[in-house]
Each structure stands twice: as C-alpha cells, then as structure tokens.
Amino acid sequence: QVQIVESGGGLVQPGGSLRLSCTASGFTLDLYAIGWFRQAPGKEREGVSCISSSDHSGYTYYTDSVKGRFTISRDFAENTIYLQMNSLKPEDTAVYYCATAWGCGYGELALDNFGFWGQGTQVTVSS
C-alpha cells in the first residue's frame, strides 16, 4: 500500500520541542521534495518547510515565522523526513501535514505543487 504517514504530534508547553516524522511505505521519498504544511482552525493551510529531493543538493525552505526554530531533515535509511520543532509557541498549534512534490519551488510553497498528502498530526502548544 502506497502511503505517507505523519507522527510525533502532541501537547507541549510553550518553549518546548517536538519532532514530527513523515514516513513513506510502498515508495521511496528520495525522489521527491517533501513539504510540511499546517492548518489551524479557521485558517488556510500554510506551507511551513520543504526539503528538495536527493538530486537537488539539499535545498531547504522555511516560512519566516519558523526560521531559526524548525529544522527539516531527511533520513534515507529510514525513508523518513523529520521536522524538528524547537521553541514552540501557541501560534504553532495546528494540524501538520507532509506532502510530496517534484520540487519545492523557490519561496513560498504552492499547495498545488504537492500531490500526495498524509492524514496529518495534531500539534498543540499550550500551558
């Protein structure tokens, strides 16, 4: 079965950390750029971060609000993409999704470029 699954979400206090995982089965993630998106209640889905495919020199993208706090990485052996989230803020609360694309593009992530999505994992930052 071809699927990607997000995990690692949960409840964390402000200033805390979480590591999200995006794991694929049935295909290899190496060939694809992988984006992380989030959607808070009542808001549009927002592009958070992206990492290029293994052919494109490890290009990464972060939206301004997470720069310096989030880090995206790729584990080839585990066929997994990670999003390390540090110094979490209440405004980071959302459902986080990962998705595949042929490329990250340059600048703000375009949802239409991402075709295969996971089911999401909830991140709640609250005291």
Coordinates of N, CA and C in Angstrom, one line a residue:
Q1 N 0.8 -1.2 0.0 CA 0.0 0.0 0.0 C 0.9 1.2 0.0
V2 N 0.6 2.2 -0.9 CA 1.4 3.4 -1.0 C 0.8 4.4 -0.1
Q3 N 1.6 4.9 0.8 CA 1.0 5.9 1.7 C 2.2 6.7 2.4
I4 N 1.9 7.8 2.9 CA 2.8 8.5 3.8 C 2.0 8.9 5.1
V5 N 2.7 8.8 6.2 CA 2.1 8.9 7.5 C 2.9 9.8 8.3
E6 N 2.2 10.8 8.9 CA 2.8 11.8 9.9 C 2.6 11.2 11.3
S7 N 3.6 11.5 12.1 CA 3.5 11.1 13.5 C 4.4 12.1 14.3
G8 N 4.2 12.0 15.6 CA 5.1 12.8 16.5 C 4.4 14.0 17.1
G9 N 3.2 14.3 16.7 CA 2.5 15.4 17.3 C 2.1 15.1 18.7
G10 N 1.5 16.2 19.4 CA 1.1 16.0 20.8 C 0.9 17.4 21.4
L11 N 0.8 17.3 22.7 CA 0.6 18.5 23.5 C 2.0 18.9 24.2
V12 N 2.4 20.1 24.0 CA 3.6 20.6 24.6 C 3.5 22.0 25.1
Q13 N 4.2 22.3 26.1 CA 4.2 23.7 26.7 C 5.0 24.7 25.8
P14 N 4.6 25.9 25.9 CA 5.4 26.9 25.1 C 6.9 26.8 25.5
G15 N 7.7 26.9 24.5 CA 9.1 26.8 24.7 C 9.6 25.4 24.5
G16 N 8.7 24.4 24.4 CA 9.1 23.0 24.3 C 9.4 22.7 22.9
S17 N 9.7 21.3 22.7 CA 10.1 20.8 21.4 C 9.3 19.6 21.0
L18 N 9.1 19.4 19.8 CA 8.6 18.1 19.2 C 9.3 17.8 17.9
R19 N 9.4 16.5 17.6 CA 9.9 16.1 16.3 C 8.8 15.4 15.6
L20 N 8.4 15.9 14.5 CA 7.5 15.2 13.6 C 8.2 14.4 12.6
S21 N 7.6 13.3 12.3 CA 8.1 12.3 11.3 C 7.1 12.2 10.1
C22 N 7.6 12.0 8.9 CA 6.8 11.8 7.7 C 7.5 10.5 7.1
T23 N 6.8 9.4 7.2 CA 7.3 8.1 6.8 C 6.5 7.6 5.6
A24 N 7.2 7.0 4.6 CA 6.6 6.5 3.5 C 6.6 5.0 3.5
S25 N 5.6 4.4 2.9 CA 5.6 3.0 2.6 C 5.1 2.8 1.2
G26 N 5.7 1.8 0.5 CA 5.4 1.5 -0.8 C 6.1 2.3 -1.9
F27 N 6.9 3.3 -1.5 CA 7.7 4.0 -2.4 C 8.8 4.7 -1.6
T28 N 9.8 5.2 -2.3 CA 10.9 5.9 -1.7 C 10.7 7.4 -1.8
L29 N 11.0 8.1 -0.6 CA 10.9 9.5 -0.6 C 12.1 10.2 -1.3
D30 N 13.2 9.5 -1.6 CA 14.4 10.1 -2.1 C 14.1 10.9 -3.4
L31 N 13.1 10.4 -4.2 CA 12.9 11.0 -5.5 C 12.1 12.3 -5.4
Y32 N 11.5 12.6 -4.2 CA 10.6 13.7 -4.1 C 11.1 14.8 -3.2
A33 N 10.6 16.0 -3.5 CA 10.7 17.1 -2.5 C 9.5 16.8 -1.5
I34 N 9.8 17.1 -0.2 CA 8.8 16.9 0.8 C 8.5 18.2 1.5
G35 N 7.3 18.5 1.5 CA 6.9 19.8 2.2 C 6.1 19.4 3.5
W36 N 6.3 20.3 4.5 CA 5.4 20.3 5.7 C 4.5 21.5 5.6
F37 N 3.3 21.2 5.9 CA 2.2 22.3 5.9 C 1.5 22.2 7.3
R38 N 0.8 23.3 7.6 CA 0.0 23.2 8.8 C -1.3 24.0 8.6
Q39 N -2.3 23.6 9.3 CA -3.6 24.3 9.2 C -4.2 24.4 10.6
A40 N -4.4 25.6 11.0 CA -5.0 25.9 12.3 C -6.5 26.1 12.1
P41 N -7.3 25.9 13.1 CA -8.8 26.0 12.9 C -9.2 27.4 12.4
G42 N -10.0 27.4 11.3 CA -10.4 28.6 10.7 C -9.4 29.3 9.9
K43 N -8.3 28.7 9.6 CA -7.3 29.3 8.8 C -6.9 28.5 7.6
E44 N -6.3 29.1 6.6 CA -5.9 28.4 5.4 C -4.7 27.5 5.7
R45 N -4.5 26.5 4.9 CA -3.3 25.7 5.1 C -2.1 26.5 4.7
E46 N -1.0 26.4 5.5 CA 0.2 27.2 5.3 C 1.4 26.3 5.1
G47 N 2.2 26.7 4.1 CA 3.5 26.0 3.9 C 4.5 26.4 5.0
V48 N 5.1 25.4 5.7 CA 6.0 25.6 6.8 C 7.4 25.4 6.4
S49 N 7.7 24.3 5.7 CA 9.1 24.0 5.3 C 9.1 23.0 4.2
C50 N 10.2 22.9 3.5 CA 10.3 21.9 2.4 C 11.8 21.5 2.3
I51 N 12.0 20.3 1.8 CA 13.4 19.8 1.5 C 13.3 19.2 0.1
S52 N 14.3 19.5 -0.6 CA 14.4 19.1 -2.0 C 14.6 17.6 -2.1
S53 N 14.4 17.0 -3.3 CA 14.8 15.6 -3.5 C 16.3 15.4 -3.3
S54 N 16.7 14.2 -3.3 CA 18.1 13.9 -3.1 C 19.0 14.3 -4.3
D55 N 18.4 14.7 -5.4 CA 19.1 15.1 -6.6 C 19.4 16.6 -6.5
H56 N 18.9 17.4 -5.6 CA 19.0 18.8 -5.6 C 19.7 19.4 -4.4
S57 N 20.8 18.9 -4.1 CA 21.7 19.5 -3.1 C 21.1 19.9 -1.8
G58 N 20.1 19.3 -1.4 CA 19.6 19.5 0.0 C 19.0 20.9 0.2
Y59 N 18.4 21.5 -0.9 CA 17.8 22.8 -0.7 C 16.7 22.7 0.3
T60 N 16.6 23.7 1.2 CA 15.5 23.7 2.2 C 14.9 25.1 2.2
Y61 N 13.6 25.1 2.6 CA 12.8 26.3 2.7 C 12.1 26.3 4.1
Y62 N 12.0 27.5 4.7 CA 11.3 27.7 5.9 C 10.5 29.0 5.8
T63 N 9.2 29.0 6.2 CA 8.5 30.2 6.2 C 9.1 31.1 7.3
D64 N 8.9 32.4 7.2 CA 9.6 33.3 8.1 C 9.3 33.0 9.6
S65 N 8.1 32.7 9.9 CA 7.7 32.5 11.3 C 8.3 31.4 12.0
V66 N 9.0 30.5 11.3 CA 9.6 29.3 11.9 C 11.1 29.3 11.7
K67 N 11.7 30.2 11.0 CA 13.1 30.2 10.8 C 13.8 30.4 12.1
G68 N 14.9 29.5 12.2 CA 15.7 29.5 13.4 C 15.1 28.6 14.5
R69 N 13.9 28.2 14.4 CA 13.2 27.3 15.4 C 13.0 25.9 14.8
F70 N 12.7 25.8 13.6 CA 12.3 24.5 13.0 C 13.5 24.0 12.1
T71 N 13.7 22.7 12.0 CA 14.7 22.2 11.1 C 14.2 20.9 10.4
I72 N 14.2 21.0 9.1 CA 13.8 19.8 8.3 C 15.0 19.0 7.9
S73 N 14.8 17.7 7.9 CA 16.0 16.8 7.6 C 15.4 15.5 7.0
R74 N 16.3 14.8 6.3 CA 15.9 13.6 5.6 C 16.8 12.4 6.1
D75 N 16.2 11.3 6.4 CA 16.9 10.1 6.8 C 16.6 9.1 5.7
F76 N 17.6 8.9 4.9 CA 17.5 8.0 3.7 C 17.2 6.5 4.1
A77 N 17.9 6.1 5.2 CA 17.8 4.7 5.6 C 16.4 4.4 6.1
E78 N 15.8 5.4 6.8 CA 14.5 5.2 7.4 C 13.4 5.6 6.4
N79 N 13.7 6.1 5.3 CA 12.7 6.6 4.3 C 11.8 7.6 5.0
T80 N 12.4 8.5 5.8 CA 11.6 9.4 6.6 C 12.1 10.8 6.5
I81 N 11.2 11.8 6.6 CA 11.5 13.2 6.7 C 11.1 13.6 8.1
Y82 N 12.0 14.4 8.7 CA 11.8 14.9 10.1 C 11.6 16.4 10.1
L83 N 10.7 16.9 11.0 CA 10.6 18.3 11.2 C 10.9 18.5 12.7
Q84 N 12.1 19.0 13.1 CA 12.4 19.3 14.5 C 11.9 20.6 14.8
M85 N 11.0 20.7 15.8 CA 10.4 22.0 16.1 C 10.8 22.4 17.6
N86 N 11.5 23.4 17.7 CA 12.0 23.9 19.0 C 11.4 25.3 19.3
S87 N 11.5 25.7 20.6 CA 10.9 27.0 21.0 C 9.5 27.2 20.5
L88 N 8.7 26.2 20.7 CA 7.3 26.2 20.2 C 6.5 27.3 20.9
K89 N 5.6 27.9 20.1 CA 4.7 29.0 20.5 C 3.3 28.5 20.4
P90 N 2.4 29.1 21.1 CA 1.0 28.8 20.9 C 0.5 29.0 19.5
E91 N 1.0 29.9 18.8 CA 0.6 30.1 17.4 C 1.1 29.0 16.4
D92 N 1.9 28.1 16.9 CA 2.3 26.9 16.1 C 1.3 25.8 16.2
T93 N 0.3 26.0 17.0 CA -0.8 25.0 17.2 C -1.5 24.8 15.9
A94 N -1.6 23.6 15.4 CA -2.2 23.3 14.1 C -2.1 21.8 13.8
V95 N -2.8 21.3 12.8 CA -2.6 20.0 12.3 C -1.5 20.1 11.2
Y96 N -0.5 19.3 11.4 CA 0.7 19.4 10.5 C 0.6 18.2 9.5
Y97 N 0.8 18.5 8.2 CA 0.7 17.6 7.1 C 2.1 17.5 6.4
C98 N 2.4 16.4 5.9 CA 3.5 16.3 4.9 C 3.0 15.9 3.5
A99 N 3.7 16.3 2.5 CA 3.2 16.0 1.2 C 4.4 16.0 0.2
T100 N 4.2 15.3 -0.9 CA 5.3 15.1 -1.9 C 5.1 16.0 -3.1
A101 N 6.2 16.4 -3.7 CA 6.2 17.2 -4.9 C 7.4 16.9 -5.7
W102 N 7.5 17.4 -7.0 CA 8.7 17.2 -7.8 C 9.7 18.2 -7.4
G103 N 9.4 19.3 -6.8 CA 10.3 20.3 -6.3 C 9.7 21.2 -5.3
C104 N 10.5 21.9 -4.5 CA 9.9 22.8 -3.5 C 9.5 24.1 -4.2
G105 N 10.1 24.4 -5.4 CA 9.9 25.7 -5.9 C 10.9 26.6 -5.2
Y106 N 10.7 27.9 -5.4 CA 11.5 28.9 -4.7 C 10.6 29.9 -4.0
G107 N 10.9 30.1 -2.7 CA 10.0 30.9 -2.0 C 8.8 30.2 -1.4
E108 N 7.7 31.0 -1.2 CA 6.5 30.4 -0.5 C 6.0 29.2 -1.3
L109 N 5.7 28.2 -0.4 CA 5.2 26.9 -1.0 C 3.9 27.0 -1.6
A110 N 3.7 26.4 -2.8 CA 2.4 26.4 -3.5 C 1.8 25.1 -3.3
L111 N 0.6 25.1 -2.7 CA -0.1 23.9 -2.4 C -0.4 23.0 -3.6
D112 N -0.6 23.7 -4.7 CA -1.0 22.9 -6.0 C 0.2 22.1 -6.5
N113 N 1.4 22.4 -6.0 CA 2.6 21.6 -6.5 C 2.7 20.3 -5.7
F114 N 1.9 20.1 -4.6 CA 2.1 19.0 -3.8 C 0.9 18.0 -4.0
G115 N 1.2 16.8 -4.4 CA 0.1 16.0 -4.8 C -0.3 14.8 -4.0
F116 N 0.6 14.4 -3.1 CA 0.3 13.2 -2.3 C 0.4 13.6 -0.8
W117 N -0.6 13.5 0.0 CA -0.7 14.0 1.3 C -0.9 13.0 2.4
G118 N -0.3 13.2 3.5 CA -0.6 12.3 4.7 C -1.9 12.8 5.3
Q119 N -2.3 12.1 6.4 CA -3.5 12.4 7.1 C -3.4 13.5 8.2
G120 N -2.2 13.9 8.5 CA -2.0 14.9 9.5 C -1.7 14.4 10.9
T121 N -1.0 15.3 11.7 CA -0.8 15.0 13.1 C -1.0 16.3 13.8
Q122 N -1.7 16.2 15.0 CA -2.1 17.4 15.7 C -0.9 17.9 16.6
V123 N -0.6 19.1 16.5 CA 0.4 19.8 17.5 C -0.4 20.8 18.2
T124 N -0.3 20.7 19.5 CA -1.0 21.7 20.4 C 0.1 22.3 21.4
V125 N 0.3 23.6 21.3 CA 1.2 24.3 22.2 C 0.4 25.1 23.2
S126 N 0.4 24.7 24.4 CA -0.4 25.3 25.4 C 0.1 25.0 26.8
S127 N 0.0 26.0 27.7 CA 0.3 25.8 29.1 C -0.8 25.3 29.9

